GROMACS .gro file of C-alpha atoms in nm:
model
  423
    1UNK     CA    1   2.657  12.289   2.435
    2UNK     CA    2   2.417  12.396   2.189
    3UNK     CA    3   2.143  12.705   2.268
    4UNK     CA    4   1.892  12.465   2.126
    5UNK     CA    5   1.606  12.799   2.192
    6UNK     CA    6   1.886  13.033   2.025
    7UNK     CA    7   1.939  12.786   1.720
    8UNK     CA    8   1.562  12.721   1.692
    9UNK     CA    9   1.469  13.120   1.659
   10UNK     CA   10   1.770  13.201   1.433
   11UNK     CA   11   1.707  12.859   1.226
   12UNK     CA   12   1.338  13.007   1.188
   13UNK     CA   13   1.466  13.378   1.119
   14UNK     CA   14   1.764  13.301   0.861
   15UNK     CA   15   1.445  13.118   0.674
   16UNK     CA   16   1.192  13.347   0.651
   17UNK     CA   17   1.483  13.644   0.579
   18UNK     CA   18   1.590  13.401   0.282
   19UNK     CA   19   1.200  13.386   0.214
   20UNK     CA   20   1.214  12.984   0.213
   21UNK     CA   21   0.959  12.704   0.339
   22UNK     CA   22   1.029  12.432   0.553
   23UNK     CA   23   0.997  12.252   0.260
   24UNK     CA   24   1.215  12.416   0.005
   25UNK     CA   25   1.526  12.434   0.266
   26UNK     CA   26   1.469  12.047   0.314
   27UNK     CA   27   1.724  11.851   0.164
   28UNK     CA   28   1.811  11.476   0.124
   29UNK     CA   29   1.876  11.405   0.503
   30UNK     CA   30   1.691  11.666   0.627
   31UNK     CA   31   1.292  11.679   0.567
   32UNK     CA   32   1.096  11.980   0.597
   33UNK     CA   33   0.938  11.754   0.956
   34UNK     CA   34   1.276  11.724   1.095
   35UNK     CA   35   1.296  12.154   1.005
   36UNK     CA   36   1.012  12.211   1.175
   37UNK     CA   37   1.101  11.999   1.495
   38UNK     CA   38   1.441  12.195   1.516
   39UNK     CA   39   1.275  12.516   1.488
   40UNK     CA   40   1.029  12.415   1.771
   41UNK     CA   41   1.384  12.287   1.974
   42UNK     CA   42   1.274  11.953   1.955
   43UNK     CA   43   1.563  11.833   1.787
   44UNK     CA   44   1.954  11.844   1.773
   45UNK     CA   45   2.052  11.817   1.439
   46UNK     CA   46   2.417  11.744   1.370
   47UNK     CA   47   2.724  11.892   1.297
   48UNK     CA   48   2.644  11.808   0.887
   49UNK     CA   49   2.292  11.898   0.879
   50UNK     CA   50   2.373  12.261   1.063
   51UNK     CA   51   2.626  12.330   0.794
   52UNK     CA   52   2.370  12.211   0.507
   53UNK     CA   53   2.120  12.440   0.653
   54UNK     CA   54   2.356  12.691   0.677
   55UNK     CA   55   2.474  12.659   0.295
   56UNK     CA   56   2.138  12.699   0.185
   57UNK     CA   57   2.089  13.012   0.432
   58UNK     CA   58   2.391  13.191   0.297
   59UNK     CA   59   2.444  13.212   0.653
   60UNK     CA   60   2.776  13.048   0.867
   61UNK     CA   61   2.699  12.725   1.065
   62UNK     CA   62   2.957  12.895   1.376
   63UNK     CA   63   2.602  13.222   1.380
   64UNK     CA   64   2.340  12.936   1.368
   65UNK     CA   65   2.489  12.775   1.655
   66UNK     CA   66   2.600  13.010   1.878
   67UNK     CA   67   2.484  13.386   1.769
   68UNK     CA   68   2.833  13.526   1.750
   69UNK     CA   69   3.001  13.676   1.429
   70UNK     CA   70   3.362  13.527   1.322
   71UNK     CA   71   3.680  13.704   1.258
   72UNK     CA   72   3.766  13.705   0.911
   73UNK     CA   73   4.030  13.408   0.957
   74UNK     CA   74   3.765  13.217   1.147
   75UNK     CA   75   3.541  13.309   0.853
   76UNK     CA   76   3.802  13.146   0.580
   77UNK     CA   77   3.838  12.847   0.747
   78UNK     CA   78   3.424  12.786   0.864
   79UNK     CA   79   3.425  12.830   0.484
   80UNK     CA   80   3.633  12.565   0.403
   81UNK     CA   81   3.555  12.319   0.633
   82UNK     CA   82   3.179  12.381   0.468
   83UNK     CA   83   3.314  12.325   0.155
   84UNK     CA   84   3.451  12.003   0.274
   85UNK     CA   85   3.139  11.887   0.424
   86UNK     CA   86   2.956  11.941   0.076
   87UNK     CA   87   3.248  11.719  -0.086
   88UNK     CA   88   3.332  12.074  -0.283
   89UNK     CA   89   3.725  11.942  -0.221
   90UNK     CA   90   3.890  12.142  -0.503
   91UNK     CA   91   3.685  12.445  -0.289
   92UNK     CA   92   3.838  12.374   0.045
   93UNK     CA   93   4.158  12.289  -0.080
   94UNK     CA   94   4.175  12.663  -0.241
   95UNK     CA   95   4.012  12.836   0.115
   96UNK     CA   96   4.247  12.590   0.303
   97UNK     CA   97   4.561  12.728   0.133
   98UNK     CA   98   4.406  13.064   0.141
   99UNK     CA   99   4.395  13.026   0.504
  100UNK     CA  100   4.691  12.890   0.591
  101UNK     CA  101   4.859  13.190   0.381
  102UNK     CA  102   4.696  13.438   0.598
  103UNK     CA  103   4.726  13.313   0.915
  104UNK     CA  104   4.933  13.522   1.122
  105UNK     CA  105   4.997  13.244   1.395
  106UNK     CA  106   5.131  12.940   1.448
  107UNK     CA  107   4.816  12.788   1.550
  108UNK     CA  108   4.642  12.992   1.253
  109UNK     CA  109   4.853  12.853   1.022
  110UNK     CA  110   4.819  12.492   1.200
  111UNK     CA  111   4.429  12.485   1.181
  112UNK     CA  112   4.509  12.536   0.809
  113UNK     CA  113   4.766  12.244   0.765
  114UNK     CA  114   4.492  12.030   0.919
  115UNK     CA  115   4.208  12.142   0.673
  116UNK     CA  116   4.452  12.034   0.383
  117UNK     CA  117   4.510  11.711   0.598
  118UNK     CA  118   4.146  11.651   0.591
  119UNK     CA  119   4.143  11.743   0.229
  120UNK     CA  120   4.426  11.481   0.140
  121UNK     CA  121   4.233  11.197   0.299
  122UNK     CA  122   3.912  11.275   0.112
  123UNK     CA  123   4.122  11.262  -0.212
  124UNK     CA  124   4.285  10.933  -0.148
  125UNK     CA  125   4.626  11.086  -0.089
  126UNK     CA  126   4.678  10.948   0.252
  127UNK     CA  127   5.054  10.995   0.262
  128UNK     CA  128   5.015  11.377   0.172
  129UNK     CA  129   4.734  11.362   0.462
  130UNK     CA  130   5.008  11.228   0.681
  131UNK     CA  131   5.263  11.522   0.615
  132UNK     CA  132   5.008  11.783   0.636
  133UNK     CA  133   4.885  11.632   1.002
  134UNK     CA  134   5.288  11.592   1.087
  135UNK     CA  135   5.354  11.975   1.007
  136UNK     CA  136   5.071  12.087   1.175
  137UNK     CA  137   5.164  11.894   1.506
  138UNK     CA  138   5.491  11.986   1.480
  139UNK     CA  139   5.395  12.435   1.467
  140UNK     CA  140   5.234  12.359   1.834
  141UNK     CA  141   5.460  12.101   1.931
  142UNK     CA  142   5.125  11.901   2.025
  143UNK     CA  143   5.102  11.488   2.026
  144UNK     CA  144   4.816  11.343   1.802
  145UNK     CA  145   4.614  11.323   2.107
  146UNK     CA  146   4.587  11.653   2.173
  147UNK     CA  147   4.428  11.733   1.830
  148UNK     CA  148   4.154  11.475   1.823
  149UNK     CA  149   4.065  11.531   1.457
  150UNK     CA  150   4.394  11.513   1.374
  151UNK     CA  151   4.451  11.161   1.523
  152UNK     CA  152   4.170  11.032   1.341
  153UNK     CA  153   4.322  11.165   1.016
  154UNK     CA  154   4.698  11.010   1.072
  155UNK     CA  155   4.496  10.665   1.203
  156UNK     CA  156   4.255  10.647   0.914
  157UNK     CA  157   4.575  10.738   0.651
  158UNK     CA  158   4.799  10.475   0.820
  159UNK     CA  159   4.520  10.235   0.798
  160UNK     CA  160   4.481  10.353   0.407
  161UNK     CA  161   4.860  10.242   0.364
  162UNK     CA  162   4.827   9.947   0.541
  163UNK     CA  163   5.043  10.044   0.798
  164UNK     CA  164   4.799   9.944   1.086
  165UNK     CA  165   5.052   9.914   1.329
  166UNK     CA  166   5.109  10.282   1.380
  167UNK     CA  167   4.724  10.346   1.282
  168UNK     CA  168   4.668  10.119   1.625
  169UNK     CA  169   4.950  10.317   1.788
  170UNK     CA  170   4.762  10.628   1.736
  171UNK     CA  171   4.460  10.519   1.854
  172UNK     CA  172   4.536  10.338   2.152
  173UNK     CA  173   4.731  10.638   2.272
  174UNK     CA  174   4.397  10.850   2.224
  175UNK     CA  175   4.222  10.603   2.408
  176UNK     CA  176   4.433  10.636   2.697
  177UNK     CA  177   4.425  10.962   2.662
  178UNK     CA  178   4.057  11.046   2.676
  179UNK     CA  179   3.984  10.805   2.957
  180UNK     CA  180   3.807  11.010   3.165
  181UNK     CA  181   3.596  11.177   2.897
  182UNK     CA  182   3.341  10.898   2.796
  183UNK     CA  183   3.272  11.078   2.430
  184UNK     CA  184   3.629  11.039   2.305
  185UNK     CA  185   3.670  10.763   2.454
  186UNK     CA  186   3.408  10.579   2.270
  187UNK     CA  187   3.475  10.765   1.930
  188UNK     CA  188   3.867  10.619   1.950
  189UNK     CA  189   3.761  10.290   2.100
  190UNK     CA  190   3.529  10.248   1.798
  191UNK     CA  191   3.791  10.384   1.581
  192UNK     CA  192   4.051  10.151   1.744
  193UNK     CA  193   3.805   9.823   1.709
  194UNK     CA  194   3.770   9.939   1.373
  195UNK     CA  195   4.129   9.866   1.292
  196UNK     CA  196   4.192   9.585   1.526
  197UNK     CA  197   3.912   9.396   1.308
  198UNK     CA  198   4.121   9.507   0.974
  199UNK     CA  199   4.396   9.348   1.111
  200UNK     CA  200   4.246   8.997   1.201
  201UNK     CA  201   4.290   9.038   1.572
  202UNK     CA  202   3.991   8.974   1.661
  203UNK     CA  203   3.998   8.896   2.011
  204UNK     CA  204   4.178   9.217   2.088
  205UNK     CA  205   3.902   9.396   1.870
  206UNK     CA  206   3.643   9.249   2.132
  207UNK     CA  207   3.806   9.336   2.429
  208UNK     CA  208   3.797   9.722   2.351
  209UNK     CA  209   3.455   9.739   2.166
  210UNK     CA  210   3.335   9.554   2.488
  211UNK     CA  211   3.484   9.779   2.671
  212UNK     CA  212   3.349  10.103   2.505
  213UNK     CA  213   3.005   9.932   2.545
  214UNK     CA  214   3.011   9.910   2.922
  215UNK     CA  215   3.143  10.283   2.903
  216UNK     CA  216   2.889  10.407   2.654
  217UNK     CA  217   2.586  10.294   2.912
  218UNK     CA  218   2.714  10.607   3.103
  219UNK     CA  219   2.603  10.851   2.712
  220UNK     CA  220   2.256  10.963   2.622
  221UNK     CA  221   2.384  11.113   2.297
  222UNK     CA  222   2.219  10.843   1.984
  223UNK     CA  223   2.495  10.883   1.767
  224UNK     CA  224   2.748  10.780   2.044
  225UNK     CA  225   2.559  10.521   2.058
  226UNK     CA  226   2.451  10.434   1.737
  227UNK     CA  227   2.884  10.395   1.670
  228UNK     CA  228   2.891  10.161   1.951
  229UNK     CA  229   2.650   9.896   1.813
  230UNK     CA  230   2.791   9.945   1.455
  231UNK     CA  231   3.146   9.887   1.547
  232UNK     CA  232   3.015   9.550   1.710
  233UNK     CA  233   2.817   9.486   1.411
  234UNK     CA  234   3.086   9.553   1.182
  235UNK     CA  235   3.355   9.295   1.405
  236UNK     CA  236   3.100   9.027   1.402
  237UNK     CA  237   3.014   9.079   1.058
  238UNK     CA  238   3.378   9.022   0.993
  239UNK     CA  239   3.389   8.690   1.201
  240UNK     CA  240   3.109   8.559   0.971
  241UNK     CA  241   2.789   8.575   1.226
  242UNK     CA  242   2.600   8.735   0.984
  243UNK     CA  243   2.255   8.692   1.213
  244UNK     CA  244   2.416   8.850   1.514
  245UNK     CA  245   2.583   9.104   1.261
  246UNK     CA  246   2.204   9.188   1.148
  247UNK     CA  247   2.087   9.219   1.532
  248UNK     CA  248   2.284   9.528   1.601
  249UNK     CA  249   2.290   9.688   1.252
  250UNK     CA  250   1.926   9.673   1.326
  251UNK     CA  251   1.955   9.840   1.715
  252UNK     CA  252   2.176  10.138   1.555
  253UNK     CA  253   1.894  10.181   1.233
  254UNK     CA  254   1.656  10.197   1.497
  255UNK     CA  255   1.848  10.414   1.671
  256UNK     CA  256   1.947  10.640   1.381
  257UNK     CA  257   1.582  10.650   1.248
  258UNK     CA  258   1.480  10.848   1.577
  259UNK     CA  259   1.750  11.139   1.480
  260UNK     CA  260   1.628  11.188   1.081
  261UNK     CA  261   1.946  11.192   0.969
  262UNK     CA  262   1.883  11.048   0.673
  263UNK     CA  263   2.265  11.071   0.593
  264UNK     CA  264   2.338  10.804   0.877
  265UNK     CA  265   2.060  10.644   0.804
  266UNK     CA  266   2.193  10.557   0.458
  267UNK     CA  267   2.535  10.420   0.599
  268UNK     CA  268   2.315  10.166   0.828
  269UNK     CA  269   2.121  10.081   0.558
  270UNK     CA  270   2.426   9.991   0.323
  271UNK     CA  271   2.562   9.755   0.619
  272UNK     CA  272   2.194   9.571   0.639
  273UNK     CA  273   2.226   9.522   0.279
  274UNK     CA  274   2.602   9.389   0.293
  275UNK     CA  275   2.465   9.125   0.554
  276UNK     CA  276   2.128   9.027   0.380
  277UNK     CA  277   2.334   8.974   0.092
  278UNK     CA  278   2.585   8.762   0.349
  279UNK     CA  279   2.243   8.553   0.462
  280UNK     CA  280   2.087   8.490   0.098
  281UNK     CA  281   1.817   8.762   0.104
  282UNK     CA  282   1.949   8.994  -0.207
  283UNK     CA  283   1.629   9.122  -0.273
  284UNK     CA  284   1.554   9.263   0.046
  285UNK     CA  285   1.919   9.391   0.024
  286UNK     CA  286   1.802   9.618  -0.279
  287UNK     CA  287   1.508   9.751  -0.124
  288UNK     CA  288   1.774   9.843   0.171
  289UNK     CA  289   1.997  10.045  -0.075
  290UNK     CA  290   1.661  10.208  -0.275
  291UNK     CA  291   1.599  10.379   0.069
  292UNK     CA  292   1.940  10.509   0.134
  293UNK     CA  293   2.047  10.581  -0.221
  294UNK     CA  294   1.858  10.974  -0.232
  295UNK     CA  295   2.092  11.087   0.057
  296UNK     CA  296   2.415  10.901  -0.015
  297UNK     CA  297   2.400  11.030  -0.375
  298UNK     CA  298   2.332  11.386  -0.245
  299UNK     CA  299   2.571  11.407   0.025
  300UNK     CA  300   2.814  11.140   0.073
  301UNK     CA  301   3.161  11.159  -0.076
  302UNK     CA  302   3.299  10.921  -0.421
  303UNK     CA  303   3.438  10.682  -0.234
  304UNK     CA  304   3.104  10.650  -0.014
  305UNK     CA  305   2.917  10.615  -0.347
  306UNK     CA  306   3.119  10.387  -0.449
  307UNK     CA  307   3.122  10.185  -0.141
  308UNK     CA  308   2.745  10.214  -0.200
  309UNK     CA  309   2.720  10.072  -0.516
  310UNK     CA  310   2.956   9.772  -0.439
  311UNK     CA  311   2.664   9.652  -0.234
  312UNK     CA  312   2.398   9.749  -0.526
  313UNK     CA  313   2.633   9.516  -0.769
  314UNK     CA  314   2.678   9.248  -0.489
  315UNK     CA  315   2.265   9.259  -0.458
  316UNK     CA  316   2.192   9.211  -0.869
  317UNK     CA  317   2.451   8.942  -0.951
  318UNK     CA  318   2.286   8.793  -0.651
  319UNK     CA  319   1.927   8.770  -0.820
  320UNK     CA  320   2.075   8.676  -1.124
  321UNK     CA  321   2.106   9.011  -1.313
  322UNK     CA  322   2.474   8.947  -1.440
  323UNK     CA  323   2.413   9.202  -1.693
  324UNK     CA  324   2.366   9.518  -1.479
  325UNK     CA  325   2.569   9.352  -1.218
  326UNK     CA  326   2.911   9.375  -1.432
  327UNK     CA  327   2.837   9.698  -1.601
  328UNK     CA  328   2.866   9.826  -1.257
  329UNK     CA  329   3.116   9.637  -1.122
  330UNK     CA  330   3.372   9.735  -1.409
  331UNK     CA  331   3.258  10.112  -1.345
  332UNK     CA  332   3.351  10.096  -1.024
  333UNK     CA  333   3.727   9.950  -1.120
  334UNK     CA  334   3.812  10.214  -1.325
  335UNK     CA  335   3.661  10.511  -1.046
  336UNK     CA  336   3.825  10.337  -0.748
  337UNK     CA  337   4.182  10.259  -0.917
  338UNK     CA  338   4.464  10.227  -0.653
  339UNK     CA  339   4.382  10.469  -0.400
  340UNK     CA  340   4.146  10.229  -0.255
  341UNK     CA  341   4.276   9.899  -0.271
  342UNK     CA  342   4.054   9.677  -0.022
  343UNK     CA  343   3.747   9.825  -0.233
  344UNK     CA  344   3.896   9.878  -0.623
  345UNK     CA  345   3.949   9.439  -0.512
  346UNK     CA  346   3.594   9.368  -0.416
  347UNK     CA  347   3.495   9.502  -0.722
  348UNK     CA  348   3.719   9.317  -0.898
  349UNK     CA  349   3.604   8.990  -0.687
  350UNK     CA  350   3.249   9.056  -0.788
  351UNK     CA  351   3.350   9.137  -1.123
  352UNK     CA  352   3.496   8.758  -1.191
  353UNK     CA  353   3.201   8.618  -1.022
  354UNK     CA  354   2.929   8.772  -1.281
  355UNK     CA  355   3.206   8.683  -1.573
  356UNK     CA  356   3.235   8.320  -1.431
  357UNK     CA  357   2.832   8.282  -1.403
  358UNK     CA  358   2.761   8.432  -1.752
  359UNK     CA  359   3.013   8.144  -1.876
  360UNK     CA  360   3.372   8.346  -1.934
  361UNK     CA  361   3.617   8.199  -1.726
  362UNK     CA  362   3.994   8.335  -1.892
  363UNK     CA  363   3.836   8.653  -1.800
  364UNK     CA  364   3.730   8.510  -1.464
  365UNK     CA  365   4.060   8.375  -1.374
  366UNK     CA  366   4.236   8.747  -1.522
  367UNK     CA  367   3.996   8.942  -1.260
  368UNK     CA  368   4.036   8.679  -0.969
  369UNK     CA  369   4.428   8.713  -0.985
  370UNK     CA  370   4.408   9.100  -0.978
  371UNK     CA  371   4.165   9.087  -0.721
  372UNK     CA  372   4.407   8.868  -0.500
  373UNK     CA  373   4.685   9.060  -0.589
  374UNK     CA  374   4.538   9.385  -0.409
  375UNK     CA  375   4.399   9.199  -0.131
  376UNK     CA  376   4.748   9.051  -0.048
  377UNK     CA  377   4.858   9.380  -0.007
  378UNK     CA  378   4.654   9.393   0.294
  379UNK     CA  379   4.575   9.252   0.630
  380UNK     CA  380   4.387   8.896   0.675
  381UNK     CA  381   4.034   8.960   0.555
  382UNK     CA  382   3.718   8.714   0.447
  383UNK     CA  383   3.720   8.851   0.070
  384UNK     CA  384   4.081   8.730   0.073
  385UNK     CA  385   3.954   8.423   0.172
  386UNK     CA  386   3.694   8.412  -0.045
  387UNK     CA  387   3.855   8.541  -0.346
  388UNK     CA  388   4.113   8.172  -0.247
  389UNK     CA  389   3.844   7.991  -0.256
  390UNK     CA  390   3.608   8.082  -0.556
  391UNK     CA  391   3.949   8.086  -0.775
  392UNK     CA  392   3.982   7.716  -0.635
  393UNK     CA  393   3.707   7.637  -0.740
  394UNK     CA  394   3.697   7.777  -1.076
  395UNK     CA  395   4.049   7.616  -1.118
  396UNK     CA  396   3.895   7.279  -1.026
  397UNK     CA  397   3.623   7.284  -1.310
  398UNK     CA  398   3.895   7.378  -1.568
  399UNK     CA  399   4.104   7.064  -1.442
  400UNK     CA  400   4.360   7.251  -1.256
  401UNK     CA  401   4.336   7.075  -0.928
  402UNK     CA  402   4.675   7.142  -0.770
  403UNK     CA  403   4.691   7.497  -0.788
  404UNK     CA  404   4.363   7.467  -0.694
  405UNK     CA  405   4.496   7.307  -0.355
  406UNK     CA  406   4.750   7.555  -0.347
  407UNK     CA  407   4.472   7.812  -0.291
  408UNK     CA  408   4.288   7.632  -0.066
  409UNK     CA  409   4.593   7.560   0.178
  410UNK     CA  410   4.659   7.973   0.163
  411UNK     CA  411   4.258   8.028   0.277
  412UNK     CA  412   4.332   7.763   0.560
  413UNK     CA  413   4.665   7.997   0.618
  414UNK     CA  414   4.500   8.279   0.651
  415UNK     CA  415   4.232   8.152   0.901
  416UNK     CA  416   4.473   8.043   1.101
  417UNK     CA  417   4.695   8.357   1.088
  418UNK     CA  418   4.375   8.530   1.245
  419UNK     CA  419   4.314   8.277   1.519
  420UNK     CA  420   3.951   8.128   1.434
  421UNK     CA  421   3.729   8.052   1.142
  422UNK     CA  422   3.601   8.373   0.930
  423UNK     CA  423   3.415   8.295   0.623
   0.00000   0.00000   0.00000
């Protein structure tokens, strides 16, 4: 555990040695308030906001947490895993490698294998994550679930290749696994619900976010908790009950808003946005994503950004401004490309909308088709269902009406390939 009186004095000392404020360390995420309640031991901040203090200290995150001075390997890789955090990922690839050609053990050279795993996934290179992880399991001779941030990168790279199969593999196996410690066993049963809802099955997605729920009563820790509602949000967004979708994004902002982490905050607000949109309140969706844009911009990775801005575009072609709408929309094709298929098709979806609207449907029907054709790719989803249907419909208008009831029959397909009704 943290020495919350040992973090608060050497918090306060690193600061006044650097000769800083409260207010000029602050960052985006961190406010000089939330500073000065950490330096009082009021607060826990997290893993992120240590190193971000830390950065700015020109001191390691490992001394402001626990008082004790690193060994220079220990040094090379706290130094690349900072990197990381600060989405510095040509940085942390180099101290990574640097690392891993130093170590003088197995497990040295392991730790490094699984920064560059880390590394691959925030580049999009999820089958380079995937041999990286595999070689770094394989100098220990450990399973996945031994190396808990390991498991989470092979999961989230399966899930990146649509292989969710073997992403669910992994994660049911750390589920098991971490039974009897109620922390990881929430993180993976989020994790798992996560990918359960990507793949449609919804049912099974309920059963083991319900059952992290009942098992999360027994944590105190908000973040823990703060997962627990979002991953319910999330499934339920999914299903199309956008109200009760809204309820608990709004029990984990209200969580999340008791931490400052602005950082979280931001991802919470993004979700709100995605389901005012969902309900027909755009506007209030912008005023959502004004809040969280500061720390999201400062802090969050491209794909996050990205991620962000889909909802931004989602929230103008909503009010009507078609213009600003598909400026960012086709931005967003050409950053996401085909690392990120689900989201490089969303933009395309919302792309054809604003070119339909503003009254140019060849282009429409061009970004509808490559929309589809990326979202066939991957599991069951409601934009695939919705990218069917607003494609039948343009079809319709343009006199097309039996490919336009081809379309519709593959939307009814895929509602019935997940069980129930998602729209």
């Amino acid at each position: 555990m943290t020495d919350l009186a040992g973090l608060a004095r050497r918090l306060k000392e690193a600061r006044e040695r650097a000769g800083l404020s409260q207010r000029q360390l602050a960052f985006p995420g961190c406010s000089a308030a939330y500073i000065s309640r950490v330096e009082a031991g009021d607060r826990v901040p997290s893993p992120a906001v240590i190193e971000g203090l830390a950065s700015r200290l020109g001191v390691s995150a490992h001394w402001l947490t626990t008082g004790d001075q690193e060994s220079a390997a220990s040094s090379a890789l706290r130094d690349a895993q900072i990197a990381l955090r600060l989405d510095d990922v040509a940085n942390a690839e180099r101290l990574f490698g640097t690392a891993l050609d130093g170590a003088e053990s197995a497990e040295g050279r392991s730790e490094g294998l699984e920064g560059l795993a880390e590394v691959a996934v925030r580049k999009g290179t999820p089958r380079v994550a995937i041999e990286f992880a595999e070689q770094a399991l394989g100098l220990t001779g450990q399973e996945p679930e031994e190396r808990p941030a390991l498991a989470e990168v092979l999961a989230r790279s399966y899930a990146a290749l649509g292989e969710l199969a073997r992403s669910i593999a992994v994660l049911e196996r750390c589920v098991e696994h971490f039974a009897s410690e109620p922390v990881q066993f929430v993180r993976f049963s989020v994790l798992l619900g996560a990918a359960l809802t990507d793949g449609g099955n919804f049912a099974e997605a309920e059963r083991v976010i319900g059952g992290a729920l009942a098992r999360g009563r027994e944590l105190i820790d908000p973040y823990t908790r703060a997962r627990l509602y979002w991953s319910e949000s999330r499934l339920l967004q999914e299903q199309g009950n956008h109200e009760a979708a809204e309820d608990y994004a709004r029990r984990t902002l209200e969580i999340l808003r008791a931490t400052e982490d602005g950082y979280a905050v931001a991802h919470i607000l993004q979700m709100l946005a995605h389901i005012n949109i969902d309900l027909g309140r755009p506007d209030e969706a912008l005023v959502l994503l004004s809040e969280g844009w500061p720390a999201i911009n400062a802090v969050g990775t491209p794909l996050e950004v990205a991620q962000y801005q889909i909802e931004e575009a989602r929230a103008l072609a909503a009010v009507g401004d078609y213009e600003r709408a598909s400026a960012l929309a086709t931005a967003l094709t050409q950053s996401l490309g085909d690392s990120h298929s689900l989201d490089a098709a969303r933009a395309y979806l919302l792309l054809a909308e604003t070119m339909s609207a503003v009254g140019q449907p060849e282009r429409a029907l061009e970004l509808y088709e490559l929309a589809i054709d990326l979202l066939e790719q991957g599991p069951p989803s409601r934009h695939t269902i919705a990218a069917y249907r607003q494609l039948a419909t343009l079809l319709k208008e343009r006199g097309d009406s039996a490919r336009a009831y081809e379309l519709m029959e593959r939307a009814l397909g895929v509602q019935e390939q997940v069980g129930r009704p998602i729209t």
